[in-house]
């Protein structure tokens, strides 16, 4: 169905669902026969329509790489997307997710009206209401808490929210600190490792184009790494110049399969390998003594003593890798310094010991002096322009001066020390089993029942229980499982229909930012949640409304861009609408720690113990360090140096009675250390065409990947007489250390799943991809050739491509819609930071 027809069905859709009419979104019976199986949708191709096309610059949001794109528009219809050549990161290229995301706009099962629950929560009975009704209901609920002096019992739970400027403004205005996200399920150990070593606020920005040797610990940047697509593009350029890639990953990912070398270590042993390589670099005198002496906060002699126990033999015994390979690779890596880089991602950090695993890997860059160097482990100065570059419209609400254990858990103090890395896999457990209480729960683009550890069990139990969550408003594009357990459903605008100021690590090492803007208008009552919050804010009385004097998020963005200088005769906002991207006119930012501080920055500064400070609002803030009598920027760490020893980690560990002296020691998680011969390690991974639960309702992407059998090693399968296509039972157990640790084998759950037998995985590891096995989200996500129910609230005109053409439907001999492993993966936050230890899950398997 094209967009013009989609918009024109307004009257028919409204007629199909009158205000107040009750409908069911969970039919009890499927259609026995699917009609019109051969009746394919007729549509013009892009080639037929290319003449007269309009290009609207915007930004993709089907993953966290946020690549610049041009949306191709004709007659108010999206024909497709292409890369925006002005984007310095993606440089005019896009992946499959960007192209597949177009199908979200005209999804015939998209929610287009606000709905209010009738009957019990989870029964699936709804009636249509107006947006004004929805605003009033939500505002009244929030106002009750403001008036009662309990604003902290209003919680906002976000998935990939790129509108934090408004959402945090809204929460600050009403006085609640309870903003929850999904970072502890994604990248918090990795970020904390960077924070505590180089003081950067995100992941590394590899200068891959100029690099000669990449050591990759558990990163699948060919498919799913944050910023992976820009990195992949530069890797290809570097490869043409002779770049070598060595990957350590328990599974033969697409990245591992295209590496020059692939090594499959035992899970969580990455830190031991990195420390052994450090041992070799020191023993063979392959280090950069000048960088160590000038820029490391640990003396060379202390480094020698620290790495001494971590011999290649030790790492070989822990990881299962050959001792000779560890020695050889360490020498090769150092021989290309400074044009070399060692980096990480989920494979190394999604463990109980993930923080120190990643710190050990990052330390390799410091030992060979590749930090901030051309072709090396680049960082500071590469960041995109942030919120501070665009002033917030005044007045600006003050942030609450208190926190709660729900969003700022006391057992994980590093989770929120630098950024908001909420340990939100604990949220539902805390709501159920502690005295943490909420009255109003607002969820946005997050499907916790499907993507959280223990989501299909614990999370669902809590969402269903009205005594735990009395009121739940959910903003979503489709009828997700999160929406199923809501009281109000707000029809969300897709990322093709809204504004956002965007930006990621600048892979050209020059600051930039981008603008996401509407390419088409949202249909019917669909609305950007930012606009919804503005309208609710105006209803909350003068004390809140004064912070929302603007009438729309577009107007808010214009105000934020008002300080941008004119370019090409255009205002900042108009320039961004025309080009989509703003890049600073600067040179590539290498060795930014050596940048001399300007007189302006040094105004009213003072020096104490070699560190340069300024006093802001009564607090001393470090801005640099003295080097050879000159004030330079240094690193944004407490010592203003690269920190091998972290006083922050040392002090935090002591406060929690944990054993950690601040050095990146290796310690195998108890569950993996005590693993038995008949036990396996269950790991998870992502496909290149899916992002959590956000993409399974997008038909082109789910056509590509809709099934996810469990990977099992050939040798292991032979012992158990398992062949590809056989079904196996997986039973998982609680961890031996950390959250709900138990010395006994306490079962979490079990599932039955198809096997994929392959040599491309460690013999004691099994792997299941996430994102699939959905029970909600429409026919595509469920893999069901049902007749589309006449569900008023969605569009009336069906997408004929879905009428009998879901060829992976099990009913017609297809593979089905896959499996969801999260019901059997235990909640398992790592110490201090709280990152979910996805890849520490112990299990047993048997053939069914």
XYZ file of N, CA and C in Angstrom, residues 268-437:
510
model
N 34.889 -14.924 28.381
C 35.351 -14.032 29.447
C 36.849 -14.084 29.695
N 37.612 -14.800 28.841
C 39.069 -14.889 29.029
C 39.814 -13.798 28.268
N 39.092 -12.867 27.636
C 39.732 -11.829 26.816
C 40.727 -10.986 27.623
N 40.372 -10.689 28.869
C 41.273 -9.903 29.705
C 42.587 -10.609 29.959
N 42.541 -11.917 30.156
C 43.770 -12.693 30.368
C 44.653 -12.649 29.133
N 44.045 -12.734 27.954
C 44.815 -12.677 26.705
C 45.488 -11.321 26.559
N 44.730 -10.258 26.810
C 45.281 -8.903 26.680
C 46.421 -8.671 27.660
N 46.263 -9.126 28.894
C 47.326 -8.941 29.891
C 48.566 -9.752 29.537
N 48.368 -10.945 28.972
C 49.521 -11.737 28.528
C 50.255 -11.041 27.388
N 49.498 -10.406 26.499
C 50.133 -9.646 25.419
C 50.911 -8.463 25.989
N 50.350 -7.826 27.033
C 51.069 -6.743 27.699
C 52.368 -7.271 28.296
N 52.318 -8.452 28.866
C 53.513 -9.101 29.422
C 54.577 -9.269 28.339
N 54.168 -9.725 27.162
C 55.113 -9.925 26.052
C 55.698 -8.592 25.592
N 54.842 -7.583 25.450
C 55.291 -6.261 24.981
C 56.338 -5.682 25.933
N 56.118 -5.860 27.247
C 57.085 -5.370 28.231
C 58.370 -6.194 28.181
N 58.229 -7.528 28.159
C 59.406 -8.399 28.182
C 60.277 -8.225 26.941
N 59.633 -7.969 25.808
C 60.372 -7.841 24.547
C 60.771 -6.398 24.249
N 60.506 -5.495 25.220
C 60.866 -4.073 25.068
C 60.259 -3.450 23.801
N 58.975 -3.750 23.575
C 58.270 -3.238 22.405
C 57.350 -2.069 22.771
N 57.534 -1.526 23.940
C 56.684 -0.465 24.463
C 57.174 0.902 24.008
N 56.296 1.905 24.217
C 56.635 3.302 23.960
C 56.916 3.950 25.319
N 58.181 3.924 25.716
C 58.554 4.395 27.054
C 58.239 5.888 27.222
N 58.398 6.652 26.173
C 58.141 8.088 26.260
C 56.681 8.348 26.615
N 55.732 7.673 25.925
C 54.313 7.875 26.232
C 54.015 7.413 27.655
N 54.564 6.272 28.046
C 54.304 5.748 29.390
C 54.787 6.729 30.450
N 56.008 7.240 30.294
C 56.565 8.138 31.300
C 55.826 9.469 31.356
N 55.402 9.967 30.187
C 54.768 11.283 30.149
C 53.279 11.229 30.448
N 52.605 10.166 30.023
C 51.147 10.216 30.016
C 50.438 9.114 30.789
N 51.130 8.141 31.315
C 50.465 7.123 32.133
C 50.576 7.489 33.608
N 49.517 7.244 34.353
C 49.527 7.579 35.776
C 50.194 6.495 36.613
N 50.665 5.444 35.964
C 51.363 4.347 36.638
C 52.796 4.294 36.125
N 53.755 4.173 37.018
C 55.150 4.153 36.591
C 55.450 2.904 35.779
N 56.509 2.995 34.985
C 56.903 1.847 34.172
C 57.219 0.641 35.047
N 57.916 0.861 36.158
C 58.269 -0.247 37.047
C 57.024 -0.911 37.620
N 56.005 -0.104 37.958
C 54.765 -0.677 38.485
C 54.020 -1.478 37.417
N 54.107 -1.022 36.168
C 53.490 -1.769 35.069
C 54.173 -3.125 34.914
N 55.502 -3.131 34.983
C 56.264 -4.380 34.863
C 55.814 -5.378 35.930
N 55.679 -4.900 37.175
C 55.260 -5.775 38.269
C 53.821 -6.240 38.091
N 52.973 -5.339 37.604
C 51.555 -5.684 37.436
C 51.353 -6.801 36.413
N 52.037 -6.733 35.269
C 51.785 -7.715 34.203
C 52.582 -9.004 34.379
N 53.521 -9.018 35.330
C 54.423 -10.178 35.481
C 53.676 -11.511 35.654
N 52.612 -11.589 36.469
C 51.938 -12.893 36.643
C 51.169 -13.367 35.412
N 50.862 -12.451 34.516
C 49.989 -12.790 33.388
C 50.824 -13.230 32.183
N 51.364 -14.411 32.293
C 52.234 -14.940 31.257
C 51.406 -15.519 30.109
N 51.996 -15.676 28.925
C 51.288 -16.352 27.835
C 50.826 -17.755 28.218
N 51.598 -18.428 29.060
C 51.192 -19.763 29.500
C 49.912 -19.680 30.327
N 49.849 -18.703 31.237
C 48.647 -18.506 32.038
C 47.439 -18.230 31.137
N 47.602 -17.303 30.193
C 46.489 -16.956 29.310
C 46.077 -18.138 28.446
N 47.055 -18.945 28.030
C 46.744 -20.121 27.216
C 45.893 -21.120 27.992
N 46.223 -21.315 29.256
C 45.469 -22.263 30.086
C 44.054 -21.777 30.338
N 43.899 -20.459 30.500
C 42.576 -19.886 30.778
C 41.706 -19.840 29.527
N 42.315 -19.449 28.400
C 41.536 -19.190 27.178
C 41.434 -20.377 26.244
N 42.400 -21.292 26.330
C 42.446 -22.409 25.385
C 43.193 -22.086 24.110
N 43.714 -20.862 23.973
C 44.465 -20.487 22.777
C 45.908 -20.967 22.896
N 46.568 -21.095 21.772
C 47.958 -21.523 21.761
C 48.858 -20.432 22.305
N 49.784 -20.822 23.183
C 50.713 -19.862 23.775
C 51.516 -19.139 22.698
N 51.963 -19.874 21.682
C 52.767 -19.277 20.605
C 51.987 -18.216 19.843
N 50.669 -18.440 19.670
C 49.849 -17.448 18.959
C 49.759 -16.158 19.759
N 49.603 -16.275 21.066
C 49.500 -15.082 21.908
C 50.786 -14.263 21.816
N 51.929 -14.934 21.871
C 53.219 -14.243 21.789
C 53.398 -13.599 20.415
N 53.090 -14.364 19.374
C 53.283 -13.852 18.006
C 52.404 -12.637 17.729
N 51.153 -12.721 18.100
C 50.228 -11.627 17.817
C 50.628 -10.378 18.603
N 51.063 -10.543 19.847
C 51.505 -9.390 20.643
C 52.670 -8.684 19.963
N 53.620 -9.440 19.460
C 54.778 -8.853 18.772
C 54.352 -8.165 17.481
N 53.477 -8.812 16.722
C 53.013 -8.207 15.469
C 52.300 -6.892 15.745
N 51.418 -6.906 16.729
C 50.660 -5.709 17.078
C 51.604 -4.557 17.400
N 52.567 -4.786 18.285
C 53.477 -3.729 18.709
C 54.383 -3.261 17.583
N 54.691 -4.154 16.634
C 55.616 -3.788 15.556
C 55.031 -2.731 14.631
N 53.698 -2.574 14.630
C 53.059 -1.592 13.748
C 52.734 -0.287 14.480
N 53.090 -0.194 15.748
C 52.794 1.009 16.526
C 53.480 2.225 15.911
N 52.822 3.406 15.958
C 51.544 3.671 16.635
C 50.317 3.429 15.767
N 50.490 2.947 14.530
C 49.350 2.738 13.635
C 48.706 1.378 13.903
N 48.277 1.181 15.131
C 47.627 -0.077 15.518
C 46.621 0.242 16.616
N 45.658 -0.631 16.799
C 44.633 -0.393 17.819
C 44.052 -1.715 18.299
N 43.832 -1.805 19.605
C 43.140 -2.946 20.209
C 41.814 -2.420 20.750
N 40.710 -3.094 20.421
C 39.392 -2.583 20.802
C 38.471 -3.726 21.161
N 37.290 -3.393 21.653
C 36.407 -4.383 22.271
C 34.954 -4.141 21.884
N 34.114 -5.060 22.303
C 32.676 -4.835 22.390
C 32.036 -5.951 23.175
N 30.813 -6.312 22.812
C 29.993 -7.152 23.683
C 30.649 -8.485 24.025
N 31.438 -9.036 23.099
C 32.072 -10.322 23.360
C 32.989 -10.308 24.560
N 33.622 -9.177 24.827
C 34.536 -9.083 25.962
C 33.898 -8.422 27.178
N 32.929 -7.531 26.971
C 32.407 -6.744 28.090
C 31.138 -7.284 28.715
N 30.411 -8.176 28.025
C 29.132 -8.665 28.562
C 29.359 -9.845 29.506
N 30.232 -9.607 30.480
C 30.600 -10.615 31.476
C 30.678 -9.956 32.847
N 30.702 -10.773 33.884
C 30.925 -10.261 35.235
C 32.256 -9.519 35.329
N 33.259 -9.974 34.594
C 34.573 -9.328 34.631
C 34.798 -8.412 33.428
N 33.711 -7.974 32.782
C 33.812 -7.219 31.530
C 34.514 -5.878 31.661
N 34.346 -5.189 32.792
C 34.990 -3.885 32.967
C 36.503 -4.015 32.885
N 37.078 -4.946 33.633
C 38.533 -5.108 33.617
C 39.025 -5.798 32.353
N 38.203 -6.649 31.749
C 38.567 -7.186 30.426
C 38.858 -6.045 29.457
N 37.926 -5.112 29.395
C 38.062 -4.023 28.427
C 39.172 -3.051 28.812
N 39.354 -2.805 30.108
C 40.452 -1.940 30.538
C 41.800 -2.546 30.160
N 41.919 -3.862 30.283
C 43.178 -4.533 29.921
C 43.468 -4.395 28.435
N 42.413 -4.504 27.611
C 42.589 -4.363 26.162
C 43.004 -2.932 25.818
N 42.320 -1.943 26.404
C 42.641 -0.541 26.123
C 44.078 -0.229 26.534
N 44.548 -0.848 27.635
C 45.906 -0.612 28.110
C 46.956 -0.962 27.059
N 46.682 -1.953 26.208
C 47.635 -2.322 25.158
C 47.967 -1.128 24.274
N 46.965 -0.290 24.003
C 47.186 0.895 23.172
C 48.129 1.880 23.847
N 47.997 2.003 25.169
C 48.886 2.917 25.898
C 50.317 2.387 25.905
N 50.492 1.091 26.079
C 51.841 0.519 26.152
C 52.626 0.745 24.862
N 51.933 0.715 23.718
C 52.642 0.899 22.440
C 52.519 2.323 21.912
N 51.855 3.190 22.675
C 51.781 4.603 22.307
C 50.873 4.924 21.145
N 49.805 4.128 20.955
C 48.888 4.404 19.836
C 47.688 5.257 20.240
N 47.616 5.653 21.522
C 46.494 6.452 22.000
C 46.482 7.822 21.318
N 45.395 8.100 20.622
C 45.226 9.401 19.985
C 46.118 9.636 18.777
N 46.807 8.609 18.326
C 47.761 8.782 17.239
C 47.132 8.438 15.894
N 47.755 8.902 14.820
C 47.290 8.584 13.476
C 47.316 7.068 13.270
N 46.164 6.513 12.873
C 46.057 5.074 12.684
C 45.853 4.297 13.965
N 45.643 5.009 15.083
C 45.571 4.329 16.364
C 44.226 4.399 17.041
N 44.273 4.345 18.377
C 43.080 4.354 19.218
C 42.713 5.812 19.485
N 42.008 6.399 18.536
C 41.688 7.824 18.601
C 40.557 8.067 19.601
N 40.452 9.305 20.059
C 39.370 9.610 21.007
C 39.136 11.101 21.054
N 39.409 11.779 22.177
C 39.025 13.157 22.445
C 39.141 14.080 21.255
N 38.141 14.907 21.067
C 38.104 15.784 19.906
C 37.318 15.175 18.768
N 37.087 13.870 18.835
C 36.315 13.224 17.776
C 34.828 13.228 18.075
N 34.462 13.641 19.284
C 33.053 13.591 19.645
C 32.223 14.565 18.825
N 30.968 14.189 18.609
C 30.045 15.103 17.947
C 29.742 16.270 18.878
N 29.232 17.346 18.296
C 28.810 18.465 19.134
C 27.632 18.009 19.992
N 27.680 18.328 21.251
C 26.655 17.848 22.159
C 25.644 18.909 22.536
N 24.837 18.603 23.562
C 23.771 19.516 23.972
C 24.297 20.879 24.380
N 25.524 20.918 24.945
C 26.067 22.196 25.390
C 26.314 23.155 24.233
N 26.384 22.613 23.012
C 26.584 23.466 21.839
C 25.312 24.206 21.455
N 24.177 23.736 21.933
C 22.889 24.321 21.566
C 22.149 24.671 22.856
N 22.126 25.928 23.232
C 21.526 26.297 24.526
C 20.058 25.924 24.615
N 19.659 25.475 25.795
C 18.264 25.136 26.035
C 17.435 26.405 26.212
N 16.238 26.461 25.634
C 15.362 27.621 25.845
C 15.098 27.845 27.330
N 15.181 29.090 27.742
C 14.966 29.414 29.151
C 13.499 29.751 29.402
N 13.018 29.507 30.625
C 13.754 28.978 31.777
C 13.991 27.477 31.671
N 15.081 27.018 32.307
C 15.423 25.599 32.296
C 15.141 25.026 33.680
N 14.360 23.959 33.785
C 14.061 23.404 35.109
C 15.309 22.827 35.773
N 15.384 22.939 37.079
C 16.495 22.370 37.829
C 16.309 20.860 37.975
N 17.424 20.169 37.990
C 17.362 18.726 38.159
C 17.056 18.395 39.616
N 16.299 17.332 39.862
C 16.048 16.929 41.241
C 17.361 16.695 41.982
N 17.399 17.046 43.254
C 18.620 16.922 44.044
C 18.718 15.576 44.753
N 17.872 14.649 44.391
C 17.882 13.340 45.035
C 17.750 12.258 43.966
N 18.077 11.050 44.316
C 17.882 9.913 43.433
C 17.176 8.813 44.218
N 16.744 7.787 43.504
C 16.165 6.616 44.158
C 16.955 5.390 43.744
N 16.775 4.326 44.461
C 17.510 3.093 44.147
C 17.008 2.453 42.862
N 15.884 2.934 42.367
C 15.344 2.356 41.136
C 16.189 2.744 39.931
N 16.501 4.047 39.806
C 17.288 4.506 38.658
C 18.758 4.701 39.001
N 19.096 4.700 40.291
C 20.480 4.910 40.716
C 20.823 3.865 41.778
N 20.899 2.596 41.383
C 21.055 1.508 42.362
C 22.360 1.628 43.151
N 22.241 1.605 44.477
C 23.382 1.850 45.357
C 24.461 0.782 45.235
N 24.106 -0.421 44.837
C 25.109 -1.489 44.700
C 25.937 -1.358 43.425
N 25.538 -0.427 42.530
C 26.241 -0.255 41.255
C 26.556 1.236 41.053
N 27.394 1.801 41.925
C 27.601 3.260 41.920
C 28.271 3.794 40.664
N 28.980 2.948 39.896
C 29.603 3.439 38.670
C 28.628 3.519 37.500
N 27.410 3.028 37.714
C 26.453 3.015 36.605
C 26.049 4.421 36.183
N 26.061 5.354 37.119
C 25.613 6.713 36.810
C 26.652 7.775 37.155
N 27.906 7.387 37.344
C 28.920 8.348 37.755
C 29.271 9.321 36.632
N 29.333 8.834 35.400
C 29.723 9.678 34.275
C 28.545 9.973 33.360
N 27.805 8.935 33.017
C 26.610 9.073 32.185
C 25.491 8.304 32.851
N 24.292 8.415 32.281
C 23.153 7.696 32.841
C 23.115 6.294 32.240
N 23.747 5.344 32.954
C 23.784 3.963 32.471
C 22.927 3.110 33.408
N 21.659 3.403 33.433
C 20.742 2.786 34.382
C 20.829 1.263 34.332
N 20.800 0.646 35.493
C 20.838 -0.814 35.576
C 19.398 -1.307 35.506
N 18.786 -1.119 34.349
C 17.335 -1.292 34.323
C 16.888 -2.737 34.162
N 17.834 -3.690 34.010
C 17.398 -5.090 34.085
C 16.954 -5.440 35.504
N 17.282 -4.568 36.482
C 16.863 -4.790 37.865
C 15.531 -4.132 38.195
N 15.022 -3.279 37.299
C 13.854 -2.455 37.613
C 12.659 -3.293 38.032
N 12.324 -4.285 37.230
C 11.099 -5.043 37.512
C 11.255 -5.914 38.764
N 12.460 -6.408 38.989
C 12.702 -7.156 40.221
C 12.573 -6.241 41.435
N 13.117 -5.011 41.337
C 13.017 -4.074 42.458
C 11.570 -3.685 42.735
N 10.799 -3.488 41.667
C 9.400 -3.124 41.858
C 8.624 -4.254 42.531
N 9.009 -5.475 42.225
C 8.281 -6.619 42.772
C 8.752 -6.994 44.175
N 10.054 -6.871 44.434
C 10.619 -7.462 45.643
C 11.231 -6.480 46.640
N 11.189 -5.171 46.345
C 11.710 -4.195 47.298
C 10.646 -3.138 47.570
N 11.018 -2.122 48.329
C 10.042 -1.076 48.661
C 10.015 0.051 47.643
N 10.663 -0.134 46.501
C 10.587 0.862 45.433
C 9.189 0.848 44.833
N 8.574 2.031 44.742
C 7.188 2.122 44.276
C 7.068 3.150 43.153
